[in-house]
Short mmCIF file of C-alpha atoms in Angstrom, two decimals:
data_model
loop_
_atom_site.label_atom_id
_atom_site.label_comp_id
_atom_site.label_asym_id
_atom_site.label_seq_id
_atom_site.Cartn_x
_atom_site.Cartn_y
_atom_site.Cartn_z
CA MET A 1 16.84 -27.80 -9.34
CA THR A 2 16.52 -25.75 -6.12
CA ALA A 3 14.48 -26.99 -3.21
CA PRO A 4 11.90 -24.17 -3.48
CA ALA A 5 11.37 -25.08 -7.13
CA VAL A 6 10.85 -28.72 -6.19
CA LEU A 7 8.38 -27.59 -3.55
CA VAL A 8 6.35 -25.52 -5.99
CA ILE A 9 6.21 -28.31 -8.56
CA GLY A 10 5.27 -30.92 -6.01
CA SER A 11 2.77 -28.99 -3.96
CA CYS A 12 -0.43 -29.87 -5.78
CA LEU A 13 -3.32 -30.74 -3.54
CA ILE A 14 -3.82 -34.48 -3.07
CA LEU A 15 -7.02 -35.78 -1.58
CA GLY A 16 -6.66 -38.58 0.89
CA SER A 17 -8.95 -41.57 1.21
CA LEU A 18 -10.92 -39.82 3.94
CA GLY A 19 -11.44 -36.73 1.82
CA LYS A 20 -9.00 -34.69 3.87
CA PRO A 21 -6.32 -32.68 2.04
CA SER A 22 -2.92 -34.29 2.15
CA PHE A 23 0.50 -32.80 1.47
CA PRO A 24 3.19 -33.34 -1.19
CA GLU A 25 4.88 -36.73 -0.91
CA GLN A 26 8.41 -35.32 -0.74
CA GLU A 27 7.60 -33.50 2.50
CA LYS A 28 7.69 -36.87 4.28
CA ASP A 29 11.43 -37.04 3.63
CA PRO A 30 13.61 -35.09 6.10
CA LYS A 31 16.07 -34.52 3.26
CA PHE A 32 13.53 -32.22 1.58
CA TRP A 33 13.34 -29.88 4.55
CA ASN A 34 17.08 -30.04 5.28
CA THR A 35 17.98 -29.24 1.68
CA TRP A 36 15.57 -26.33 1.61
CA ALA A 37 16.91 -25.00 4.91
CA GLN A 38 20.51 -25.29 3.72
CA GLN A 39 19.70 -23.36 0.55
CA THR A 40 17.97 -20.70 2.61
CA LEU A 41 21.01 -20.53 4.89
CA LYS A 42 23.30 -20.10 1.90
CA ASN A 43 21.13 -17.28 0.62
CA ALA A 44 21.12 -15.63 4.04
CA LEU A 45 24.92 -15.74 4.27
CA SER A 46 25.18 -13.95 0.93
CA LEU A 47 23.36 -10.99 2.47
CA GLN A 48 26.44 -10.24 4.58
CA THR A 49 27.62 -8.29 1.54
CA LEU A 50 25.32 -5.33 2.05
CA ASN A 51 23.94 -3.26 -0.81
CA GLN A 52 25.21 0.22 0.06
CA ASN A 53 24.65 1.75 -3.35
CA LYS A 54 22.93 5.07 -3.68
CA ALA A 55 19.24 4.52 -4.43
CA LYS A 56 18.43 6.24 -7.68
CA ASN A 57 14.81 5.13 -7.46
CA LEU A 58 12.42 4.70 -4.53
CA ILE A 59 9.22 2.64 -4.66
CA PHE A 60 6.93 2.47 -1.65
CA PHE A 61 4.07 -0.05 -1.66
CA LEU A 62 1.45 0.46 1.02
CA GLY A 63 -1.15 -2.22 1.57
CA ASP A 64 -3.78 -0.32 3.52
CA GLY A 65 -4.86 -2.54 6.41
CA MET A 66 -2.52 -5.35 5.31
CA GLY A 67 -1.59 -6.79 8.69
CA VAL A 68 0.37 -10.02 9.07
CA PRO A 69 -2.75 -12.26 9.09
CA THR A 70 -3.77 -10.65 5.79
CA VAL A 71 -0.31 -11.26 4.33
CA THR A 72 -0.46 -14.93 5.33
CA ALA A 73 -4.00 -15.44 4.02
CA ALA A 74 -3.14 -13.66 0.75
CA ARG A 75 -0.15 -15.96 0.33
CA ILE A 76 -2.39 -19.00 0.67
CA LEU A 77 -4.94 -17.52 -1.73
CA LYS A 78 -2.25 -16.77 -4.31
CA GLY A 79 -1.11 -20.38 -4.23
CA GLN A 80 -4.62 -21.79 -4.37
CA LEU A 81 -5.44 -19.63 -7.39
CA SER A 82 -2.59 -21.39 -9.21
CA GLY A 83 -3.69 -24.87 -8.17
CA GLN A 84 -1.41 -25.34 -5.16
CA SER A 85 -2.37 -25.98 -1.57
CA GLY A 86 -1.16 -22.45 -0.88
CA GLU A 87 0.77 -22.52 2.38
CA GLU A 88 4.13 -23.09 0.66
CA THR A 89 3.62 -20.26 -1.85
CA GLN A 90 5.76 -17.13 -1.83
CA LEU A 91 4.40 -13.64 -2.25
CA GLU A 92 6.74 -11.22 -3.97
CA MET A 93 7.27 -9.44 -0.66
CA ASP A 94 8.24 -12.76 0.92
CA LYS A 95 11.28 -12.78 -1.35
CA PHE A 96 12.59 -9.47 -0.02
CA PRO A 97 15.77 -10.08 2.00
CA PHE A 98 15.07 -7.71 4.90
CA VAL A 99 12.01 -7.66 7.13
CA SER A 100 11.26 -5.57 10.21
CA LEU A 101 8.26 -4.52 12.27
CA ALA A 102 6.73 -1.06 12.54
CA LYS A 103 4.79 0.26 15.53
CA THR A 104 1.66 1.88 14.15
CA TYR A 105 0.12 3.87 17.01
CA ASN A 106 -0.79 7.51 16.44
CA THR A 107 0.29 10.21 18.88
CA ASN A 108 -3.21 10.24 20.35
CA ALA A 109 -4.40 6.72 19.50
CA GLN A 110 -3.35 3.23 20.52
CA VAL A 111 -5.09 1.79 17.46
CA ALA A 112 -4.25 4.00 14.52
CA ASP A 113 -6.11 5.38 11.53
CA SER A 114 -4.79 5.72 7.98
CA ALA A 115 -4.22 9.47 8.11
CA GLY A 116 -1.94 9.70 11.12
CA THR A 117 -0.02 6.63 9.97
CA ALA A 118 0.39 8.04 6.46
CA THR A 119 1.91 11.19 7.95
CA ALA A 120 4.35 8.95 9.80
CA PHE A 121 5.54 6.78 6.93
CA LEU A 122 5.54 9.59 4.38
CA CYS A 123 6.52 12.69 6.36
CA GLY A 124 8.72 11.09 9.01
CA VAL A 125 6.83 12.35 12.07
CA LYS A 126 4.06 10.73 14.08
CA ALA A 127 0.77 12.61 14.13
CA ASN A 128 -2.77 12.61 15.48
CA GLU A 129 -5.42 10.39 13.98
CA GLY A 130 -7.48 11.97 11.23
CA THR A 131 -4.83 14.52 10.23
CA VAL A 132 -2.49 14.46 7.21
CA GLY A 133 0.74 16.33 6.61
CA VAL A 134 0.70 18.16 9.94
CA SER A 135 2.47 17.49 13.21
CA ALA A 136 0.82 16.36 16.44
CA ALA A 137 0.52 20.01 17.48
CA ALA A 138 -2.36 20.29 15.02
CA VAL A 139 -5.83 19.39 16.30
CA ARG A 140 -8.28 17.50 14.14
CA SER A 141 -10.92 19.69 12.48
CA GLN A 142 -9.51 22.91 13.96
CA CYS A 143 -8.39 24.90 10.94
CA ASN A 144 -6.49 27.49 13.00
CA THR A 145 -4.06 24.83 14.22
CA THR A 146 -2.78 24.13 10.68
CA LYS A 147 -0.45 27.04 10.04
CA GLY A 148 3.04 26.51 11.39
CA ASN A 149 2.48 22.79 11.96
CA GLU A 150 2.85 21.63 8.35
CA VAL A 151 5.32 18.82 7.65
CA THR A 152 6.60 17.81 4.22
CA SER A 153 6.76 14.35 2.70
CA ILE A 154 9.38 12.23 1.01
CA LEU A 155 7.54 12.81 -2.26
CA LYS A 156 8.35 16.51 -1.94
CA TRP A 157 11.91 15.79 -0.83
CA ALA A 158 12.37 13.70 -3.96
CA LYS A 159 10.80 16.33 -6.19
CA ASP A 160 13.02 19.05 -4.72
CA ALA A 161 16.03 16.84 -5.44
CA GLY A 162 15.16 16.69 -9.14
CA LYS A 163 13.49 13.29 -9.23
CA SER A 164 10.25 12.50 -10.98
CA VAL A 165 7.46 11.62 -8.54
CA GLY A 166 4.17 9.81 -8.70
CA LEU A 167 1.33 8.33 -6.71
CA VAL A 168 -0.94 5.45 -7.69
CA THR A 169 -3.84 4.23 -5.58
CA THR A 170 -6.96 2.09 -5.83
CA THR A 171 -8.79 4.57 -3.59
CA ARG A 172 -9.47 8.24 -4.25
CA VAL A 173 -6.30 10.19 -5.01
CA ASN A 174 -7.29 12.53 -2.15
CA HIS A 175 -7.82 9.69 0.32
CA ALA A 176 -5.82 9.47 3.56
CA THR A 177 -2.70 7.68 2.34
CA PRO A 178 -1.94 9.58 -0.87
CA SER A 179 -3.00 12.94 0.60
CA ALA A 180 -0.27 12.86 3.25
CA SER A 181 2.29 13.04 0.44
CA TYR A 182 1.16 16.47 -0.72
CA ALA A 183 -1.49 17.95 1.60
CA HIS A 184 -1.54 19.66 4.99
CA SER A 185 -5.01 19.14 6.44
CA VAL A 186 -6.29 18.90 9.98
CA ASP A 187 -9.12 16.71 8.73
CA ARG A 188 -8.73 13.80 6.33
CA ASP A 189 -12.42 14.12 5.41
CA TRP A 190 -12.03 17.56 3.83
CA LEU A 191 -11.96 15.94 0.40
CA SER A 192 -13.43 18.96 -1.39
CA ASP A 193 -14.62 22.37 -0.21
CA SER A 194 -18.18 21.06 0.09
CA ALA A 195 -17.01 18.75 2.88
CA MET A 196 -15.52 21.59 4.93
CA PRO A 197 -17.18 23.74 7.60
CA ALA A 198 -17.82 27.27 6.34
CA GLU A 199 -15.57 28.74 9.01
CA ALA A 200 -12.66 26.54 7.93
CA VAL A 201 -12.95 27.84 4.37
CA GLN A 202 -13.24 31.41 5.64
CA ASP A 203 -10.14 30.92 7.79
CA GLY A 204 -8.11 29.98 4.71
CA CYS A 205 -7.89 26.21 4.94
CA LYS A 206 -7.87 24.42 1.60
CA ASP A 207 -9.61 21.18 0.75
CA ILE A 208 -7.39 18.19 -0.07
CA ALA A 209 -8.35 17.93 -3.77
CA ARG A 210 -7.27 21.54 -4.31
CA GLN A 211 -4.01 20.95 -2.46
CA LEU A 212 -3.23 18.05 -4.79
CA PHE A 213 -2.78 20.51 -7.63
CA GLU A 214 -1.49 23.55 -5.77
CA ASN A 215 0.96 22.37 -3.09
CA ILE A 216 3.30 20.38 -5.34
CA PRO A 217 2.10 21.49 -8.78
CA ASP A 218 4.37 19.28 -10.86
CA ILE A 219 3.63 15.77 -9.61
CA ASN A 220 4.45 13.70 -12.67
CA VAL A 221 1.97 10.85 -12.24
CA ILE A 222 -1.35 10.83 -10.38
CA MET A 223 -3.62 7.82 -10.80
CA GLY A 224 -6.59 6.47 -8.90
CA GLY A 225 -10.21 7.40 -8.26
CA GLY A 226 -11.83 10.59 -6.99
CA ARG A 227 -13.16 12.43 -10.05
CA LYS A 228 -16.17 13.95 -8.35
CA TYR A 229 -14.06 16.02 -5.97
CA MET A 230 -12.39 17.80 -8.90
CA PHE A 231 -15.47 19.18 -10.67
CA PRO A 232 -18.11 21.86 -9.95
CA LYS A 233 -21.11 20.87 -7.89
CA ASN A 234 -23.75 18.96 -9.85
CA GLN A 235 -21.63 18.64 -13.01
CA VAL A 236 -22.49 15.16 -14.28
CA ASP A 237 -19.79 12.51 -14.36
CA VAL A 238 -18.39 11.51 -17.74
CA GLU A 239 -18.88 7.80 -17.05
CA TYR A 240 -22.06 7.82 -14.96
CA PRO A 241 -24.10 10.80 -16.23
CA ASP A 242 -27.35 9.42 -14.80
CA THR A 243 -26.04 8.80 -11.26
CA ALA A 244 -26.44 11.94 -9.15
CA LYS A 245 -24.14 10.79 -6.32
CA TYR A 246 -21.21 10.72 -8.76
CA SER A 247 -21.66 14.32 -9.93
CA GLY A 248 -19.18 17.04 -9.05
CA THR A 249 -19.03 18.32 -5.48
CA ARG A 250 -17.09 21.59 -5.59
CA LYS A 251 -18.90 24.65 -4.22
CA ASP A 252 -16.20 27.00 -5.53
CA GLY A 253 -17.17 26.12 -9.10
CA ARG A 254 -13.63 25.19 -10.05
CA ASN A 255 -12.83 22.48 -12.57
CA LEU A 256 -9.50 21.27 -11.23
CA VAL A 257 -9.03 18.75 -14.03
CA GLY A 258 -9.64 21.43 -16.64
CA GLU A 259 -7.19 23.77 -14.94
CA TRP A 260 -4.55 21.02 -14.81
CA THR A 261 -5.10 20.07 -18.45
CA GLU A 262 -4.75 23.67 -19.59
CA LYS A 263 -1.59 24.15 -17.56
CA MET A 264 0.01 20.96 -18.86
CA GLU A 265 -0.99 21.48 -22.49
CA ASP A 266 2.56 22.40 -23.52
CA LYS A 267 4.28 20.06 -21.06
CA ASN A 268 3.37 16.67 -22.52
CA GLY A 269 0.58 16.33 -19.96
CA HIS A 270 -2.35 13.97 -20.49
CA TYR A 271 -5.62 13.40 -18.63
CA VAL A 272 -7.32 9.99 -18.94
CA TRP A 273 -10.36 8.46 -17.27
CA ASN A 274 -10.52 4.90 -18.62
CA LYS A 275 -8.24 1.97 -19.37
CA LYS A 276 -8.34 2.35 -23.15
CA GLN A 277 -7.11 5.94 -22.92
CA LEU A 278 -4.41 4.96 -20.43
CA LEU A 279 -2.97 2.08 -22.43
CA SER A 280 -3.11 4.00 -25.71
CA LEU A 281 -0.56 6.50 -24.40
CA ASN A 282 3.07 6.27 -25.46
CA PRO A 283 4.95 6.80 -22.16
CA ASN A 284 7.90 8.21 -24.10
CA ASN A 285 5.70 11.15 -25.04
CA VAL A 286 4.19 11.67 -21.58
CA ASP A 287 5.87 13.72 -18.86
CA TYR A 288 2.76 14.33 -16.76
CA LEU A 289 -0.23 12.04 -16.34
CA LEU A 290 -3.49 12.52 -14.46
CA GLY A 291 -5.68 9.43 -14.46
CA LEU A 292 -8.98 9.50 -12.57
CA PHE A 293 -10.81 6.27 -13.30
CA GLU A 294 -13.81 6.48 -10.95
CA PRO A 295 -15.85 9.23 -9.26
CA GLU A 296 -15.01 7.76 -5.85
CA ASP A 297 -12.79 4.77 -5.06
CA MET A 298 -11.88 2.37 -7.83
CA THR A 299 -13.90 -0.84 -7.93
CA TYR A 300 -12.73 -3.97 -6.14
CA ASP A 301 -10.49 -6.08 -8.35
CA LEU A 302 -13.01 -8.95 -8.16
CA GLU A 303 -15.64 -6.63 -9.62
CA ARG A 304 -13.40 -4.66 -11.97
CA ASN A 305 -14.42 -4.40 -15.62
CA PRO A 306 -11.16 -5.41 -17.35
CA GLU A 307 -12.26 -3.65 -20.53
CA THR A 308 -12.73 -0.21 -19.00
CA ASP A 309 -10.92 -0.16 -15.63
CA PRO A 310 -7.14 -0.55 -15.31
CA SER A 311 -5.75 -2.88 -12.66
CA LEU A 312 -3.28 -1.70 -10.06
CA THR A 313 -0.57 -3.61 -11.93
CA GLU A 314 -1.39 -1.85 -15.20
CA MET A 315 -1.30 1.55 -13.52
CA VAL A 316 2.04 0.80 -11.88
CA GLU A 317 3.57 -0.32 -15.16
CA VAL A 318 2.56 2.88 -16.95
CA ALA A 319 3.72 5.00 -14.01
CA ILE A 320 7.20 3.46 -13.94
CA LYS A 321 7.60 3.79 -17.72
CA ILE A 322 6.93 7.51 -17.41
CA LEU A 323 8.94 8.14 -14.25
CA LYS A 324 12.06 6.16 -15.16
CA LYS A 325 12.85 8.48 -18.06
CA ASN A 326 14.32 10.95 -15.56
CA PRO A 327 18.10 10.41 -15.31
CA ASN A 328 17.90 11.56 -11.67
CA GLY A 329 15.54 8.72 -10.84
CA PHE A 330 12.09 8.71 -9.29
CA TYR A 331 9.92 8.22 -6.23
CA LEU A 332 6.65 6.29 -6.56
CA LEU A 333 3.97 5.74 -3.91
CA VAL A 334 1.66 2.80 -4.65
CA GLU A 335 -1.33 2.08 -2.44
CA GLY A 336 -3.40 -1.09 -2.47
CA GLY A 337 -6.05 0.89 -0.66
CA ARG A 338 -9.09 -1.31 -0.95
CA ILE A 339 -7.63 -4.12 1.13
CA ASP A 340 -8.70 -1.91 4.00
CA HIS A 341 -12.19 -1.35 2.62
CA GLY A 342 -12.80 -5.07 2.17
CA HIS A 343 -11.93 -5.70 5.81
CA HIS A 344 -14.03 -2.81 7.09
CA GLU A 345 -17.02 -4.28 5.29
CA GLY A 346 -16.25 -7.74 6.66
CA LYS A 347 -15.70 -8.97 3.10
CA ALA A 348 -12.52 -10.98 3.47
CA LYS A 349 -12.63 -12.29 -0.10
CA GLN A 350 -12.58 -8.78 -1.52
CA ALA A 351 -9.74 -7.78 0.80
CA LEU A 352 -7.56 -10.78 0.00
CA TYR A 353 -8.02 -10.53 -3.76
CA GLU A 354 -6.95 -6.89 -3.45
CA ALA A 355 -3.80 -8.04 -1.63
CA VAL A 356 -3.02 -10.61 -4.33
CA GLU A 357 -3.41 -7.93 -7.00
CA MET A 358 -0.98 -5.71 -5.13
CA ASP A 359 1.42 -8.64 -5.09
CA ARG A 360 1.20 -8.74 -8.89
CA ALA A 361 2.01 -5.03 -9.01
CA ILE A 362 5.04 -5.57 -6.77
CA SER A 363 6.23 -8.28 -9.13
CA ARG A 364 5.79 -6.05 -12.18
CA ALA A 365 7.70 -3.22 -10.53
CA GLY A 366 10.52 -5.62 -9.70
CA LEU A 367 10.81 -6.72 -13.31
CA MET A 368 11.01 -3.10 -14.48
CA THR A 369 13.70 -1.96 -12.04
CA SER A 370 17.00 -3.18 -10.63
CA ILE A 371 17.77 -4.13 -7.06
CA HIS A 372 21.13 -2.42 -7.53
CA ASP A 373 19.71 1.11 -7.76
CA THR A 374 16.08 0.84 -6.61
CA LEU A 375 15.02 0.67 -2.97
CA THR A 376 11.59 -0.99 -2.73
CA ILE A 377 9.64 -1.14 0.51
CA VAL A 378 6.34 -2.92 1.13
CA THR A 379 4.39 -2.40 4.33
CA ALA A 380 0.99 -1.60 5.84
CA ASP A 381 -0.29 1.41 7.70
CA HIS A 382 -2.14 -0.72 10.26
CA SER A 383 -3.78 -4.09 10.71
CA HIS A 384 -7.38 -5.24 11.17
CA VAL A 385 -9.18 -7.49 13.63
CA PHE A 386 -9.08 -10.19 10.94
CA ASN A 387 -7.72 -13.68 11.37
CA PHE A 388 -8.13 -17.28 10.34
CA GLY A 389 -7.86 -20.46 12.38
CA GLY A 390 -9.86 -23.44 13.53
CA TYR A 391 -7.19 -26.12 12.96
CA THR A 392 -7.84 -26.24 9.22
CA HIS A 393 -6.09 -28.96 7.24
CA ARG A 394 -3.31 -28.31 4.76
CA GLY A 395 -4.76 -27.00 1.49
CA ASN A 396 -8.14 -26.09 2.98
CA THR A 397 -9.58 -23.29 0.87
CA ILE A 398 -8.79 -20.06 2.67
CA PHE A 399 -12.49 -19.16 2.45
CA GLY A 400 -13.62 -22.57 3.68
CA LEU A 401 -14.93 -24.11 6.88
CA ALA A 402 -12.96 -25.30 9.86
CA PRO A 403 -12.92 -29.12 9.93
CA ALA A 404 -15.00 -29.47 13.09
CA VAL A 405 -18.13 -27.83 14.39
CA SER A 406 -18.16 -25.75 17.54
CA ASP A 407 -18.27 -27.89 20.66
CA VAL A 408 -20.47 -25.24 22.27
CA ASP A 409 -23.27 -24.59 19.78
CA GLN A 410 -22.57 -27.57 17.45
CA LYS A 411 -22.57 -25.35 14.37
CA PRO A 412 -19.88 -25.10 11.69
CA PHE A 413 -17.77 -21.99 11.30
CA THR A 414 -15.49 -20.54 8.62
CA ALA A 415 -11.74 -20.40 9.16
CA ILE A 416 -11.83 -16.64 8.56
CA LEU A 417 -13.37 -14.63 11.39
CA TYR A 418 -13.40 -10.99 12.53
CA GLY A 419 -13.18 -9.71 16.06
CA ASN A 420 -15.93 -7.21 15.28
CA GLY A 421 -17.89 -5.93 12.31
CA PRO A 422 -21.02 -6.28 10.20
CA GLY A 423 -20.77 -10.09 10.03
CA TYR A 424 -22.28 -10.47 13.50
CA LYS A 425 -25.71 -12.06 13.06
CA LEU A 426 -28.19 -13.74 15.37
CA VAL A 427 -30.73 -16.21 13.99
CA ASN A 428 -33.40 -17.36 16.46
CA GLY A 429 -31.25 -16.10 19.29
CA GLY A 430 -28.15 -18.01 18.23
CA ARG A 431 -25.21 -17.86 15.85
CA GLU A 432 -26.05 -18.18 12.18
CA ASN A 433 -25.48 -21.64 10.67
CA VAL A 434 -23.04 -20.92 7.86
CA SER A 435 -23.65 -24.27 6.18
CA ALA A 436 -27.00 -22.90 5.01
CA ILE A 437 -25.46 -19.94 3.12
CA ASP A 438 -22.85 -19.36 0.41
CA TYR A 439 -19.87 -18.41 2.56
CA GLN A 440 -17.54 -18.36 -0.47
CA GLU A 441 -19.54 -15.69 -2.28
CA ASN A 442 -17.51 -12.59 -3.17
CA ASN A 443 -19.32 -10.28 -0.75
CA TYR A 444 -19.95 -12.72 2.08
CA GLN A 445 -19.41 -10.98 5.41
CA ALA A 446 -17.51 -13.30 7.72
CA GLN A 447 -18.87 -13.86 11.20
CA ALA A 448 -17.75 -11.40 13.83
CA ALA A 449 -17.72 -11.53 17.63
CA VAL A 450 -19.00 -7.99 18.22
CA PRO A 451 -21.68 -6.26 16.11
CA LEU A 452 -20.50 -3.10 14.37
CA SER A 453 -21.61 -1.49 11.12
CA MET A 454 -17.95 -1.30 10.10
CA GLU A 455 -15.12 -3.54 11.32
CA THR A 456 -12.22 -1.75 13.03
CA HIS A 457 -8.48 -1.56 12.63
CA GLY A 458 -6.15 -3.70 14.72
CA GLY A 459 -3.38 -2.28 16.86
CA GLU A 460 -0.52 -4.75 16.41
CA ASP A 461 2.77 -4.05 14.64
CA VAL A 462 2.92 -4.47 10.87
CA ALA A 463 5.65 -6.05 8.75
CA VAL A 464 8.04 -3.96 6.65
CA PHE A 465 9.67 -5.75 3.70
CA ALA A 466 12.67 -4.13 1.99
CA LYS A 467 15.06 -4.80 -0.89
CA GLY A 468 17.66 -2.72 -2.69
CA PRO A 469 20.17 -0.10 -1.58
CA MET A 470 20.37 0.32 2.21
CA ALA A 471 17.44 -2.05 2.77
CA HIS A 472 19.36 -3.52 5.71
CA LEU A 473 18.61 -0.35 7.68
CA LEU A 474 15.12 -1.75 8.14
CA HIS A 475 15.67 -4.36 10.84
CA GLY A 476 14.19 -5.20 14.23
CA VAL A 477 11.29 -3.14 15.56
CA HIS A 478 10.99 0.53 14.67
CA GLU A 479 8.63 3.44 15.00
CA GLN A 480 6.67 3.81 11.77
CA ASN A 481 8.02 7.30 11.08
CA TYR A 482 11.54 5.82 10.68
CA ILE A 483 10.69 4.46 7.23
CA PRO A 484 10.93 7.65 5.11
CA HIS A 485 14.17 8.60 6.85
CA VAL A 486 15.71 5.34 5.62
CA MET A 487 14.47 5.99 2.10
CA ALA A 488 15.79 9.54 2.14
CA TYR A 489 19.16 8.44 3.51
CA ALA A 490 19.47 5.76 0.85
CA SER A 491 18.75 8.16 -1.98
CA CYS A 492 20.56 11.23 -0.61
CA ILE A 493 17.50 13.45 -0.37
CA GLY A 494 16.01 15.36 2.55
CA GLN A 495 18.09 15.19 5.73
CA ASN A 496 21.43 13.41 6.27
CA ARG A 497 22.91 14.08 2.84
CA GLN A 498 26.46 14.70 3.99
CA HIS A 499 27.35 11.03 3.51
CA CYS A 500 26.68 11.40 -0.22
CA ALA A 501 29.11 14.23 -1.00
CA GLY A 502 31.32 13.62 -4.01
CA HIS A 503 29.64 10.37 -5.02
CA ASN A 504 28.03 9.72 -8.37
CA GLN A 505 24.67 8.10 -8.95
CA GLY A 506 24.76 4.38 -8.21
CA SER A 507 28.06 4.47 -6.33
CA ARG A 508 28.51 3.22 -2.81
CA LEU A 509 27.68 5.64 -0.04
CA ARG A 510 30.42 6.98 2.15
CA PRO A 511 29.86 6.17 5.85
CA ALA A 512 27.93 8.90 7.59
CA LEU A 513 30.28 8.88 10.60
CA PRO A 514 34.04 9.63 10.60
CA SER A 515 36.40 6.68 10.74
CA ILE A 516 38.00 5.64 14.03
CA ALA A 517 41.35 6.93 12.80
CA ALA A 518 39.86 10.34 12.07
CA LEU A 519 38.34 10.44 15.54
CA PHE A 520 41.73 9.70 17.17
CA THR A 521 43.31 12.46 15.08
CA LEU A 522 40.66 14.90 16.24
CA ILE A 523 41.20 13.92 19.88
CA ARG A 524 44.97 14.51 19.58
CA LEU A 525 44.38 17.96 18.11
CA LEU A 526 41.97 18.89 20.88
CA PHE A 527 44.11 17.67 23.76
#
């Protein structure tokens, strides 16, 4: 039995005589840690044989707002949900052999937003905050700076190379992250034409929902929320007919879903809006899928109706079954988008459960593909001012209290805290006493140092986890826009394809640079 297996089996929470969480008995023995380290060393040495196969498939998981503190807290939560103390647990991304850091700043922002970062990790160029699919020469909200500054994404590069492509998100399908894969917009908020200034429409700029169907018309799989942006203004929603805010928003009167359905009628295309419809499909008979499961963002996983709303994992499984039928392979963008929303609202429990669900989706994708021909990358667009501390004991519930009260105001505090956000509260001129409230409730807003209606992003680097062909190219610290260039190189799409000439799918890539012998030959000929 391997040391990690022993650790998992023996890591149940034991309560000491003083009521403090203890740790597994075997951890007292140095042999336990030495054995585990030696096994890890052996595994690390095996990575010297690099996977230089050609990547037939590309899967990109983006945890929106999933900074390193969120990764660590989600790891602990995952373990505690299975009865362990949590710290020793492994997320699926933890098992990836290569890890690097990405610098997330936008061209005009030290602390980034999700639009400019999405342009970086999907289109390969850094951009201004609030803009998607355009270079930094474009100015936010100025329609006339769009033309000539458009940049294309790896989803388009893959489609042009004959691969099937898809995007799956727990936000709206025209939200910042997915939109950078197909749209060119100087404003991420131009979700439908009703959200655009009249002059922008007159000047020829298109809303993002329209671009989803017109810019790359044959995206094979589209799943997420965002129904209301696809239908004429005031058309009632199919699921919430009595809720006015969920009705259609389009001023141009177009029914984009209807247009798509009509176009795909003879192409094995299917539109679904609930879980039952989704899971009743036979992926072998589906070449194109449009799934819009909510008028706006999909519900938090903690609040999801499992009878009517598909999970991220379920969407990913269906997407891969459809996409993998293509002998040329596929590219799939998966966004755990509501991690970000949970943090913005100061609701750490919602955010962390979203991260654990994305971990399940990563696991499912791994079971459905092979490390030999599939490059999988997991990262975040940015972090948040979220953290946990307070010298908590081993196995302390991640949503629990620190073991001691503040030595300044003599009040308890939760381990999880935000640097700013809606959790800032004053009661009788002082900090709220959390022992008097249910701080483990799903929507509890953790205390924050600075009052804001919405918590902000953080500016630190984010982790990039990689496995599969050419994953070793993600090492050290990189600019965020480097990521799609690695994916394109690995799969022989986009730029730098000369190293792939004459090689069949799945074979090893020829070095991109000439050999030393060839260089000496060239020098002799020249001189």
